[in-house]
Amino acid sequence: DFIDQQLIQMKKNGKPIKKEFIQILQTIEKSHKNLQVMELLKKFGYSRTTLERDFKKIVGHTPKEYILISKFFKIFHNLKEHGYTFQDIKYDFFDQSHMNKVFKKFINIPPSQLKAHMHQHDIRIFDLYDDGLPN
């Protein structure tokens, strides 16, 4: 929603939004693999500097951070909706250690303890995919 609001505001202010930038966001959201920033640069013809600047301005994070955030929320969605275990998750990390680092960065809880922690503390996670809007 934040990104949508930023894009709408830019359009209202007459600032051009690059079609490629929207396609990059869509590519990240649809990705179910270890997507690398370099892949985005090659596919969409962006320079690293321009992509970093656009992401910081619109999203508030670097492309690499946004890829991790997107992957992180997809994992939460699958845990919540499908009851997957972490071994079942298709949003691969390079290895278990990498996934542990990402989880600790965002919520300071290792993946192995997340489900129990959510249940014990009645934590509810905002579902990015259940906002009443079509996917």
mmCIF file of N, CA and C in Angstrom:
data_model
loop_
_atom_site.group_PDB
_atom_site.id
_atom_site.type_symbol
_atom_site.label_atom_id
_atom_site.label_comp_id
_atom_site.label_asym_id
_atom_site.label_seq_id
_atom_site.Cartn_x
_atom_site.Cartn_y
_atom_site.Cartn_z
ATOM 1 N N ASP A 1 0.830 -1.188 0.000
ATOM 2 C CA ASP A 1 0.000 0.000 0.000
ATOM 3 C C ASP A 1 0.879 1.259 0.000
ATOM 4 N N PHE A 2 1.951 1.219 0.802
ATOM 5 C CA PHE A 2 2.868 2.360 0.851
ATOM 6 C C PHE A 2 3.435 2.655 -0.533
ATOM 7 N N ILE A 3 3.853 1.614 -1.222
ATOM 8 C CA ILE A 3 4.438 1.804 -2.553
ATOM 9 C C ILE A 3 3.392 2.338 -3.513
ATOM 10 N N ASP A 4 2.181 1.787 -3.452
ATOM 11 C CA ASP A 4 1.110 2.286 -4.316
ATOM 12 C C ASP A 4 0.864 3.771 -4.070
ATOM 13 N N GLN A 5 0.823 4.170 -2.805
ATOM 14 C CA GLN A 5 0.597 5.579 -2.474
ATOM 15 C C GLN A 5 1.731 6.465 -2.997
ATOM 16 N N GLN A 6 2.957 6.000 -2.880
ATOM 17 C CA GLN A 6 4.103 6.759 -3.385
ATOM 18 C C GLN A 6 4.005 6.943 -4.894
ATOM 19 N N LEU A 7 3.647 5.884 -5.601
ATOM 20 C CA LEU A 7 3.532 5.960 -7.061
ATOM 21 C C LEU A 7 2.387 6.881 -7.475
ATOM 22 N N ILE A 8 1.267 6.812 -6.774
ATOM 23 C CA ILE A 8 0.128 7.693 -7.070
ATOM 24 C C ILE A 8 0.516 9.149 -6.841
ATOM 25 N N GLN A 9 1.203 9.413 -5.732
ATOM 26 C CA GLN A 9 1.632 10.783 -5.427
ATOM 27 C C GLN A 9 2.599 11.309 -6.483
ATOM 28 N N MET A 10 3.522 10.472 -6.927
ATOM 29 C CA MET A 10 4.462 10.899 -7.964
ATOM 30 C C MET A 10 3.719 11.254 -9.246
ATOM 31 N N LYS A 11 2.728 10.438 -9.592
ATOM 32 C CA LYS A 11 1.947 10.698 -10.801
ATOM 33 C C LYS A 11 1.180 12.006 -10.664
ATOM 34 N N LYS A 12 0.574 12.234 -9.489
ATOM 35 C CA LYS A 12 -0.156 13.491 -9.248
ATOM 36 C C LYS A 12 0.764 14.699 -9.352
ATOM 37 N N ASN A 13 2.005 14.536 -8.903
ATOM 38 C CA ASN A 13 2.969 15.632 -8.939
ATOM 39 C C ASN A 13 3.613 15.794 -10.309
ATOM 40 N N GLY A 14 3.188 14.999 -11.252
ATOM 41 C CA GLY A 14 3.714 15.114 -12.606
ATOM 42 C C GLY A 14 5.099 14.534 -12.787
ATOM 43 N N LYS A 15 5.555 13.737 -11.823
ATOM 44 C CA LYS A 15 6.870 13.107 -11.941
ATOM 45 C C LYS A 15 6.706 11.804 -12.708
ATOM 46 N N PRO A 16 7.501 11.608 -13.726
ATOM 47 C CA PRO A 16 7.351 10.381 -14.520
ATOM 48 C C PRO A 16 7.770 9.139 -13.730
ATOM 49 N N ILE A 17 7.003 8.091 -13.917
ATOM 50 C CA ILE A 17 7.319 6.804 -13.310
ATOM 51 C C ILE A 17 7.729 5.881 -14.442
ATOM 52 N N LYS A 18 8.920 5.377 -14.353
ATOM 53 C CA LYS A 18 9.425 4.508 -15.410
ATOM 54 C C LYS A 18 8.665 3.189 -15.413
ATOM 55 N N LYS A 19 8.209 2.817 -16.597
ATOM 56 C CA LYS A 19 7.490 1.552 -16.765
ATOM 57 C C LYS A 19 8.354 0.385 -16.283
ATOM 58 N N GLU A 20 9.647 0.486 -16.538
ATOM 59 C CA GLU A 20 10.566 -0.576 -16.122
ATOM 60 C C GLU A 20 10.591 -0.730 -14.604
ATOM 61 N N PHE A 21 10.449 0.402 -13.879
ATOM 62 C CA PHE A 21 10.471 0.323 -12.422
ATOM 63 C C PHE A 21 9.280 -0.479 -11.914
ATOM 64 N N ILE A 22 8.107 -0.242 -12.493
ATOM 65 C CA ILE A 22 6.914 -1.006 -12.116
ATOM 66 C C ILE A 22 7.139 -2.485 -12.440
ATOM 67 N N GLN A 23 7.743 -2.762 -13.575
ATOM 68 C CA GLN A 23 8.012 -4.151 -13.956
ATOM 69 C C GLN A 23 9.011 -4.806 -12.998
ATOM 70 N N ILE A 24 9.969 -4.040 -12.509
ATOM 71 C CA ILE A 24 10.922 -4.569 -11.537
ATOM 72 C C ILE A 24 10.200 -4.941 -10.249
ATOM 73 N N LEU A 25 9.324 -4.055 -9.762
ATOM 74 C CA LEU A 25 8.552 -4.362 -8.554
ATOM 75 C C LEU A 25 7.720 -5.635 -8.752
ATOM 76 N N GLN A 26 7.085 -5.750 -9.908
ATOM 77 C CA GLN A 26 6.276 -6.925 -10.190
ATOM 78 C C GLN A 26 7.134 -8.189 -10.259
ATOM 79 N N THR A 27 8.312 -8.076 -10.844
ATOM 80 C CA THR A 27 9.223 -9.216 -10.932
ATOM 81 C C THR A 27 9.630 -9.683 -9.539
ATOM 82 N N ILE A 28 9.930 -8.740 -8.663
ATOM 83 C CA ILE A 28 10.308 -9.096 -7.293
ATOM 84 C C ILE A 28 9.144 -9.774 -6.588
ATOM 85 N N GLU A 29 7.953 -9.219 -6.714
ATOM 86 C CA GLU A 29 6.785 -9.788 -6.031
ATOM 87 C C GLU A 29 6.444 -11.176 -6.545
ATOM 88 N N LYS A 30 6.682 -11.443 -7.813
ATOM 89 C CA LYS A 30 6.345 -12.750 -8.388
ATOM 90 C C LYS A 30 7.470 -13.765 -8.245
ATOM 91 N N SER A 31 8.637 -13.317 -7.830
ATOM 92 C CA SER A 31 9.806 -14.197 -7.762
ATOM 93 C C SER A 31 9.671 -15.210 -6.641
ATOM 94 N N HIS A 32 10.016 -16.445 -6.964
ATOM 95 C CA HIS A 32 10.015 -17.526 -5.977
ATOM 96 C C HIS A 32 11.392 -18.187 -5.941
ATOM 97 N N LYS A 33 12.411 -17.393 -6.164
ATOM 98 C CA LYS A 33 13.760 -17.946 -6.164
ATOM 99 C C LYS A 33 14.717 -16.901 -5.612
ATOM 100 N N ASN A 34 15.973 -17.258 -5.570
ATOM 101 C CA ASN A 34 16.998 -16.326 -5.098
ATOM 102 C C ASN A 34 17.251 -15.268 -6.153
ATOM 103 N N LEU A 35 16.436 -14.271 -6.177
ATOM 104 C CA LEU A 35 16.568 -13.181 -7.134
ATOM 105 C C LEU A 35 17.702 -12.263 -6.695
ATOM 106 N N GLN A 36 18.556 -11.913 -7.633
ATOM 107 C CA GLN A 36 19.692 -11.042 -7.362
ATOM 108 C C GLN A 36 19.475 -9.692 -8.045
ATOM 109 N N VAL A 37 19.974 -8.634 -7.424
ATOM 110 C CA VAL A 37 19.858 -7.294 -7.988
ATOM 111 C C VAL A 37 20.495 -7.258 -9.380
ATOM 112 N N MET A 38 21.610 -7.951 -9.552
ATOM 113 C CA MET A 38 22.298 -7.965 -10.846
ATOM 114 C C MET A 38 21.385 -8.497 -11.955
ATOM 115 N N GLU A 39 20.546 -9.478 -11.631
ATOM 116 C CA GLU A 39 19.600 -10.008 -12.615
ATOM 117 C C GLU A 39 18.623 -8.916 -13.065
ATOM 118 N N LEU A 40 18.158 -8.116 -12.105
ATOM 119 C CA LEU A 40 17.231 -7.030 -12.428
ATOM 120 C C LEU A 40 17.914 -5.981 -13.312
ATOM 121 N N LEU A 41 19.161 -5.665 -12.995
ATOM 122 C CA LEU A 41 19.904 -4.673 -13.776
ATOM 123 C C LEU A 41 20.039 -5.123 -15.224
ATOM 124 N N LYS A 42 20.387 -6.378 -15.409
ATOM 125 C CA LYS A 42 20.558 -6.914 -16.767
ATOM 126 C C LYS A 42 19.230 -6.980 -17.515
ATOM 127 N N LYS A 43 18.215 -7.492 -16.854
ATOM 128 C CA LYS A 43 16.916 -7.694 -17.510
ATOM 129 C C LYS A 43 16.249 -6.381 -17.921
ATOM 130 N N PHE A 44 16.382 -5.349 -17.074
ATOM 131 C CA PHE A 44 15.656 -4.110 -17.322
ATOM 132 C C PHE A 44 16.538 -2.958 -17.787
ATOM 133 N N GLY A 45 17.827 -3.191 -17.919
ATOM 134 C CA GLY A 45 18.714 -2.168 -18.451
ATOM 135 C C GLY A 45 18.923 -0.969 -17.536
ATOM 136 N N TYR A 46 18.765 -1.169 -16.262
ATOM 137 C CA TYR A 46 18.990 -0.108 -15.275
ATOM 138 C C TYR A 46 20.463 -0.087 -14.901
ATOM 139 N N SER A 47 20.950 1.073 -14.515
ATOM 140 C CA SER A 47 22.264 1.125 -13.874
ATOM 141 C C SER A 47 22.028 0.923 -12.385
ATOM 142 N N ARG A 48 23.034 0.441 -11.688
ATOM 143 C CA ARG A 48 22.890 0.204 -10.249
ATOM 144 C C ARG A 48 22.547 1.499 -9.511
ATOM 145 N N THR A 49 23.211 2.590 -9.893
ATOM 146 C CA THR A 49 22.987 3.875 -9.236
ATOM 147 C C THR A 49 21.546 4.344 -9.406
ATOM 148 N N THR A 50 21.026 4.257 -10.620
ATOM 149 C CA THR A 50 19.658 4.700 -10.891
ATOM 150 C C THR A 50 18.644 3.826 -10.158
ATOM 151 N N LEU A 51 18.869 2.530 -10.174
ATOM 152 C CA LEU A 51 17.945 1.627 -9.496
ATOM 153 C C LEU A 51 17.947 1.888 -7.989
ATOM 154 N N GLU A 52 19.134 2.055 -7.416
ATOM 155 C CA GLU A 52 19.234 2.352 -5.982
ATOM 156 C C GLU A 52 18.496 3.653 -5.654
ATOM 157 N N ARG A 53 18.713 4.677 -6.460
ATOM 158 C CA ARG A 53 18.079 5.981 -6.221
ATOM 159 C C ARG A 53 16.561 5.873 -6.317
ATOM 160 N N ASP A 54 16.065 5.229 -7.367
ATOM 161 C CA ASP A 54 14.617 5.080 -7.541
ATOM 162 C C ASP A 54 13.999 4.290 -6.390
ATOM 163 N N PHE A 55 14.644 3.216 -5.976
ATOM 164 C CA PHE A 55 14.123 2.418 -4.876
ATOM 165 C C PHE A 55 14.088 3.214 -3.581
ATOM 166 N N LYS A 56 15.169 3.914 -3.278
ATOM 167 C CA LYS A 56 15.214 4.711 -2.046
ATOM 168 C C LYS A 56 14.113 5.768 -2.045
ATOM 169 N N LYS A 57 13.905 6.408 -3.198
ATOM 170 C CA LYS A 57 12.917 7.480 -3.300
ATOM 171 C C LYS A 57 11.488 6.939 -3.185
ATOM 172 N N ILE A 58 11.200 5.856 -3.851
ATOM 173 C CA ILE A 58 9.827 5.354 -3.922
ATOM 174 C C ILE A 58 9.518 4.352 -2.815
ATOM 175 N N VAL A 59 10.413 3.418 -2.601
ATOM 176 C CA VAL A 59 10.163 2.317 -1.677
ATOM 177 C C VAL A 59 10.713 2.604 -0.279
ATOM 178 N N GLY A 60 11.790 3.347 -0.212
ATOM 179 C CA GLY A 60 12.397 3.645 1.083
ATOM 180 C C GLY A 60 13.460 2.645 1.485
ATOM 181 N N HIS A 61 13.749 1.686 0.622
ATOM 182 C CA HIS A 61 14.755 0.655 0.871
ATOM 183 C C HIS A 61 15.559 0.435 -0.398
ATOM 184 N N THR A 62 16.697 -0.203 -0.260
ATOM 185 C CA THR A 62 17.478 -0.573 -1.438
ATOM 186 C C THR A 62 16.787 -1.755 -2.120
ATOM 187 N N PRO A 63 17.117 -2.020 -3.374
ATOM 188 C CA PRO A 63 16.521 -3.193 -4.040
ATOM 189 C C PRO A 63 16.804 -4.493 -3.289
ATOM 190 N N LYS A 64 18.025 -4.651 -2.792
ATOM 191 C CA LYS A 64 18.375 -5.867 -2.058
ATOM 192 C C LYS A 64 17.515 -6.010 -0.803
ATOM 193 N N GLU A 65 17.338 -4.926 -0.064
ATOM 194 C CA GLU A 65 16.496 -4.968 1.129
ATOM 195 C C GLU A 65 15.057 -5.295 0.769
ATOM 196 N N TYR A 66 14.563 -4.698 -0.315
ATOM 197 C CA TYR A 66 13.187 -4.940 -0.737
ATOM 198 C C TYR A 66 12.980 -6.396 -1.147
ATOM 199 N N ILE A 67 13.958 -6.985 -1.808
ATOM 200 C CA ILE A 67 13.871 -8.394 -2.183
ATOM 201 C C ILE A 67 13.761 -9.255 -0.915
ATOM 202 N N LEU A 68 14.571 -8.953 0.089
ATOM 203 C CA LEU A 68 14.507 -9.705 1.348
ATOM 204 C C LEU A 68 13.174 -9.504 2.057
ATOM 205 N N ILE A 69 12.691 -8.268 2.079
ATOM 206 C CA ILE A 69 11.399 -7.977 2.720
ATOM 207 C C ILE A 69 10.283 -8.740 2.011
ATOM 208 N N SER A 70 10.290 -8.709 0.694
ATOM 209 C CA SER A 70 9.274 -9.410 -0.078
ATOM 210 C C SER A 70 9.313 -10.909 0.204
ATOM 211 N N LYS A 71 10.498 -11.470 0.208
ATOM 212 C CA LYS A 71 10.663 -12.895 0.482
ATOM 213 C C LYS A 71 10.196 -13.227 1.902
ATOM 214 N N PHE A 72 10.546 -12.379 2.833
ATOM 215 C CA PHE A 72 10.177 -12.566 4.231
ATOM 216 C C PHE A 72 8.649 -12.604 4.388
ATOM 217 N N PHE A 73 7.943 -11.668 3.767
ATOM 218 C CA PHE A 73 6.488 -11.638 3.883
ATOM 219 C C PHE A 73 5.827 -12.791 3.150
ATOM 220 N N LYS A 74 6.427 -13.265 2.071
ATOM 221 C CA LYS A 74 5.885 -14.439 1.391
ATOM 222 C C LYS A 74 5.974 -15.659 2.299
ATOM 223 N N ILE A 75 7.068 -15.765 3.041
ATOM 224 C CA ILE A 75 7.220 -16.868 3.984
ATOM 225 C C ILE A 75 6.142 -16.797 5.050
ATOM 226 N N PHE A 76 5.925 -15.615 5.614
ATOM 227 C CA PHE A 76 4.877 -15.455 6.622
ATOM 228 C C PHE A 76 3.520 -15.847 6.053
ATOM 229 N N HIS A 77 3.244 -15.422 4.855
ATOM 230 C CA HIS A 77 1.970 -15.741 4.227
ATOM 231 C C HIS A 77 1.792 -17.263 4.123
ATOM 232 N N ASN A 78 2.815 -17.948 3.665
ATOM 233 C CA ASN A 78 2.714 -19.403 3.532
ATOM 234 C C ASN A 78 2.623 -20.106 4.872
ATOM 235 N N LEU A 79 3.295 -19.585 5.872
ATOM 236 C CA LEU A 79 3.163 -20.171 7.204
ATOM 237 C C LEU A 79 1.740 -20.008 7.721
ATOM 238 N N LYS A 80 1.201 -18.829 7.524
ATOM 239 C CA LYS A 80 -0.132 -18.511 8.040
ATOM 240 C C LYS A 80 -1.219 -19.252 7.269
ATOM 241 N N GLU A 81 -1.158 -19.197 5.952
ATOM 242 C CA GLU A 81 -2.237 -19.735 5.125
ATOM 243 C C GLU A 81 -2.161 -21.237 4.890
ATOM 244 N N HIS A 82 -0.944 -21.765 4.777
ATOM 245 C CA HIS A 82 -0.804 -23.157 4.367
ATOM 246 C C HIS A 82 -0.161 -24.052 5.421
ATOM 247 N N GLY A 83 0.285 -23.449 6.514
ATOM 248 C CA GLY A 83 0.894 -24.245 7.577
ATOM 249 C C GLY A 83 2.185 -24.918 7.164
ATOM 250 N N TYR A 84 2.870 -24.353 6.186
ATOM 251 C CA TYR A 84 4.133 -24.939 5.734
ATOM 252 C C TYR A 84 5.153 -24.961 6.856
ATOM 253 N N THR A 85 6.049 -25.902 6.762
ATOM 254 C CA THR A 85 7.229 -25.858 7.617
ATOM 255 C C THR A 85 8.297 -25.095 6.852
ATOM 256 N N PHE A 86 9.334 -24.717 7.522
ATOM 257 C CA PHE A 86 10.385 -23.964 6.846
ATOM 258 C C PHE A 86 11.099 -24.793 5.786
ATOM 259 N N GLN A 87 11.087 -26.112 5.951
ATOM 260 C CA GLN A 87 11.692 -26.968 4.940
ATOM 261 C C GLN A 87 10.845 -27.001 3.662
ATOM 262 N N ASP A 88 9.546 -26.714 3.785
ATOM 263 C CA ASP A 88 8.639 -26.733 2.634
ATOM 264 C C ASP A 88 8.665 -25.438 1.831
ATOM 265 N N ILE A 89 9.194 -24.400 2.407
ATOM 266 C CA ILE A 89 9.097 -23.080 1.800
ATOM 267 C C ILE A 89 9.899 -23.018 0.505
ATOM 268 N N LYS A 90 9.267 -22.490 -0.509
ATOM 269 C CA LYS A 90 9.879 -22.444 -1.830
ATOM 270 C C LYS A 90 10.624 -21.138 -2.097
ATOM 271 N N TYR A 91 10.594 -20.214 -1.160
ATOM 272 C CA TYR A 91 11.275 -18.944 -1.328
ATOM 273 C C TYR A 91 12.689 -19.103 -0.781
ATOM 274 N N ASP A 92 13.489 -19.763 -1.573
ATOM 275 C CA ASP A 92 14.798 -20.215 -1.143
ATOM 276 C C ASP A 92 15.704 -19.103 -0.658
ATOM 277 N N PHE A 93 16.456 -19.455 0.335
ATOM 278 C CA PHE A 93 17.589 -18.663 0.746
ATOM 279 C C PHE A 93 18.808 -19.454 0.305
ATOM 280 N N PHE A 94 19.946 -18.839 0.358
ATOM 281 C CA PHE A 94 21.145 -19.537 -0.069
ATOM 282 C C PHE A 94 21.373 -20.779 0.787
ATOM 283 N N ASP A 95 21.109 -20.650 2.069
ATOM 284 C CA ASP A 95 21.212 -21.777 2.988
ATOM 285 C C ASP A 95 20.454 -21.427 4.267
ATOM 286 N N GLN A 96 20.379 -22.374 5.173
ATOM 287 C CA GLN A 96 19.649 -22.176 6.423
ATOM 288 C C GLN A 96 20.230 -21.014 7.226
ATOM 289 N N SER A 97 21.540 -20.869 7.201
ATOM 290 C CA SER A 97 22.198 -19.789 7.933
ATOM 291 C C SER A 97 21.751 -18.416 7.412
ATOM 292 N N HIS A 98 21.610 -18.301 6.094
ATOM 293 C CA HIS A 98 21.168 -17.041 5.492
ATOM 294 C C HIS A 98 19.742 -16.717 5.928
ATOM 295 N N MET A 99 18.873 -17.726 5.925
ATOM 296 C CA MET A 99 17.494 -17.509 6.346
ATOM 297 C C MET A 99 17.453 -17.094 7.819
ATOM 298 N N ASN A 100 18.265 -17.726 8.652
ATOM 299 C CA ASN A 100 18.308 -17.355 10.069
ATOM 300 C C ASN A 100 18.724 -15.907 10.247
ATOM 301 N N LYS A 101 19.706 -15.446 9.493
ATOM 302 C CA LYS A 101 20.175 -14.060 9.581
ATOM 303 C C LYS A 101 19.074 -13.084 9.187
ATOM 304 N N VAL A 102 18.342 -13.404 8.136
ATOM 305 C CA VAL A 102 17.262 -12.528 7.679
ATOM 306 C C VAL A 102 16.169 -12.444 8.748
ATOM 307 N N PHE A 103 15.787 -13.571 9.316
ATOM 308 C CA PHE A 103 14.757 -13.564 10.348
ATOM 309 C C PHE A 103 15.196 -12.782 11.578
ATOM 310 N N LYS A 104 16.424 -12.981 11.979
ATOM 311 C CA LYS A 104 16.922 -12.238 13.144
ATOM 312 C C LYS A 104 16.969 -10.743 12.851
ATOM 313 N N LYS A 105 17.297 -10.385 11.621
ATOM 314 C CA LYS A 105 17.345 -8.969 11.248
ATOM 315 C C LYS A 105 15.972 -8.328 11.370
ATOM 316 N N PHE A 106 14.943 -9.007 10.885
ATOM 317 C CA PHE A 106 13.615 -8.419 10.860
ATOM 318 C C PHE A 106 12.861 -8.547 12.176
ATOM 319 N N ILE A 107 12.943 -9.703 12.824
ATOM 320 C CA ILE A 107 12.118 -9.897 14.015
ATOM 321 C C ILE A 107 12.877 -10.433 15.221
ATOM 322 N N ASN A 108 14.158 -10.672 15.068
ATOM 323 C CA ASN A 108 15.009 -11.129 16.164
ATOM 324 C C ASN A 108 14.544 -12.457 16.768
ATOM 325 N N ILE A 109 13.928 -13.291 15.934
ATOM 326 C CA ILE A 109 13.502 -14.631 16.344
ATOM 327 C C ILE A 109 13.956 -15.595 15.257
ATOM 328 N N PRO A 110 14.607 -16.684 15.615
ATOM 329 C CA PRO A 110 15.009 -17.639 14.573
ATOM 330 C C PRO A 110 13.783 -18.318 13.972
ATOM 331 N N PRO A 111 13.869 -18.723 12.725
ATOM 332 C CA PRO A 111 12.724 -19.362 12.057
ATOM 333 C C PRO A 111 12.174 -20.563 12.811
ATOM 334 N N SER A 112 13.048 -21.319 13.427
ATOM 335 C CA SER A 112 12.594 -22.524 14.126
ATOM 336 C C SER A 112 11.662 -22.212 15.296
ATOM 337 N N GLN A 113 11.720 -20.998 15.826
ATOM 338 C CA GLN A 113 10.894 -20.625 16.974
ATOM 339 C C GLN A 113 9.702 -19.741 16.596
ATOM 340 N N LEU A 114 9.623 -19.335 15.354
ATOM 341 C CA LEU A 114 8.619 -18.359 14.957
ATOM 342 C C LEU A 114 7.187 -18.833 15.171
ATOM 343 N N LYS A 115 6.853 -20.010 14.675
ATOM 344 C CA LYS A 115 5.474 -20.481 14.766
ATOM 345 C C LYS A 115 5.017 -20.593 16.219
ATOM 346 N N ALA A 116 5.865 -21.160 17.067
ATOM 347 C CA ALA A 116 5.524 -21.281 18.490
ATOM 348 C C ALA A 116 5.405 -19.904 19.126
ATOM 349 N N HIS A 117 6.296 -18.999 18.757
ATOM 350 C CA HIS A 117 6.268 -17.643 19.309
ATOM 351 C C HIS A 117 4.979 -16.923 18.892
ATOM 352 N N MET A 118 4.572 -17.095 17.639
ATOM 353 C CA MET A 118 3.342 -16.467 17.164
ATOM 354 C C MET A 118 2.149 -16.973 17.962
ATOM 355 N N HIS A 119 2.108 -18.266 18.202
ATOM 356 C CA HIS A 119 0.992 -18.861 18.932
ATOM 357 C C HIS A 119 1.005 -18.449 20.402
ATOM 358 N N GLN A 120 2.159 -18.514 21.050
ATOM 359 C CA GLN A 120 2.270 -18.195 22.474
ATOM 360 C C GLN A 120 1.943 -16.736 22.766
ATOM 361 N N HIS A 121 2.319 -15.854 21.862
ATOM 362 C CA HIS A 121 2.150 -14.420 22.106
ATOM 363 C C HIS A 121 0.990 -13.828 21.313
ATOM 364 N N ASP A 122 0.200 -14.705 20.684
ATOM 365 C CA ASP A 122 -0.949 -14.266 19.894
ATOM 366 C C ASP A 122 -0.565 -13.146 18.923
ATOM 367 N N ILE A 123 0.525 -13.367 18.229
ATOM 368 C CA ILE A 123 0.988 -12.384 17.253
ATOM 369 C C ILE A 123 0.204 -12.574 15.964
ATOM 370 N N ARG A 124 -0.292 -11.485 15.463
ATOM 371 C CA ARG A 124 -0.995 -11.503 14.184
ATOM 372 C C ARG A 124 -0.174 -10.728 13.185
ATOM 373 N N ILE A 125 -0.065 -11.281 12.016
ATOM 374 C CA ILE A 125 0.754 -10.673 10.983
ATOM 375 C C ILE A 125 -0.162 -10.102 9.915
ATOM 376 N N PHE A 126 0.069 -8.847 9.585
ATOM 377 C CA PHE A 126 -0.682 -8.224 8.514
ATOM 378 C C PHE A 126 -0.442 -9.010 7.242
ATOM 379 N N ASP A 127 -1.499 -9.414 6.613
ATOM 380 C CA ASP A 127 -1.396 -10.225 5.418
ATOM 381 C C ASP A 127 -1.411 -9.338 4.185
ATOM 382 N N LEU A 128 -0.286 -9.264 3.515
ATOM 383 C CA LEU A 128 -0.173 -8.432 2.330
ATOM 384 C C LEU A 128 -1.125 -8.854 1.226
ATOM 385 N N TYR A 129 -1.554 -10.104 1.246
ATOM 386 C CA TYR A 129 -2.353 -10.636 0.162
ATOM 387 C C TYR A 129 -3.833 -10.726 0.501
ATOM 388 N N ASP A 130 -4.231 -10.263 1.666
ATOM 389 C CA ASP A 130 -5.613 -10.388 2.079
ATOM 390 C C ASP A 130 -6.166 -8.999 2.435
ATOM 391 N N ASP A 131 -6.105 -8.095 1.467
ATOM 392 C CA ASP A 131 -6.564 -6.729 1.734
ATOM 393 C C ASP A 131 -7.876 -6.425 1.019
ATOM 394 N N GLY A 132 -8.505 -7.468 0.493
ATOM 395 C CA GLY A 132 -9.766 -7.260 -0.207
ATOM 396 C C GLY A 132 -9.587 -6.862 -1.657
ATOM 397 N N LEU A 133 -8.357 -6.669 -2.066
ATOM 398 C CA LEU A 133 -8.079 -6.303 -3.447
ATOM 399 C C LEU A 133 -7.684 -7.536 -4.234
ATOM 400 N N PRO A 134 -7.944 -7.537 -5.528
ATOM 401 C CA PRO A 134 -7.522 -8.709 -6.317
ATOM 402 C C PRO A 134 -6.009 -8.785 -6.361
ATOM 403 N N ASN A 135 -5.474 -10.000 -6.337
ATOM 404 C CA ASN A 135 -4.019 -10.219 -6.387
ATOM 405 C C ASN A 135 -3.445 -9.854 -7.725
#
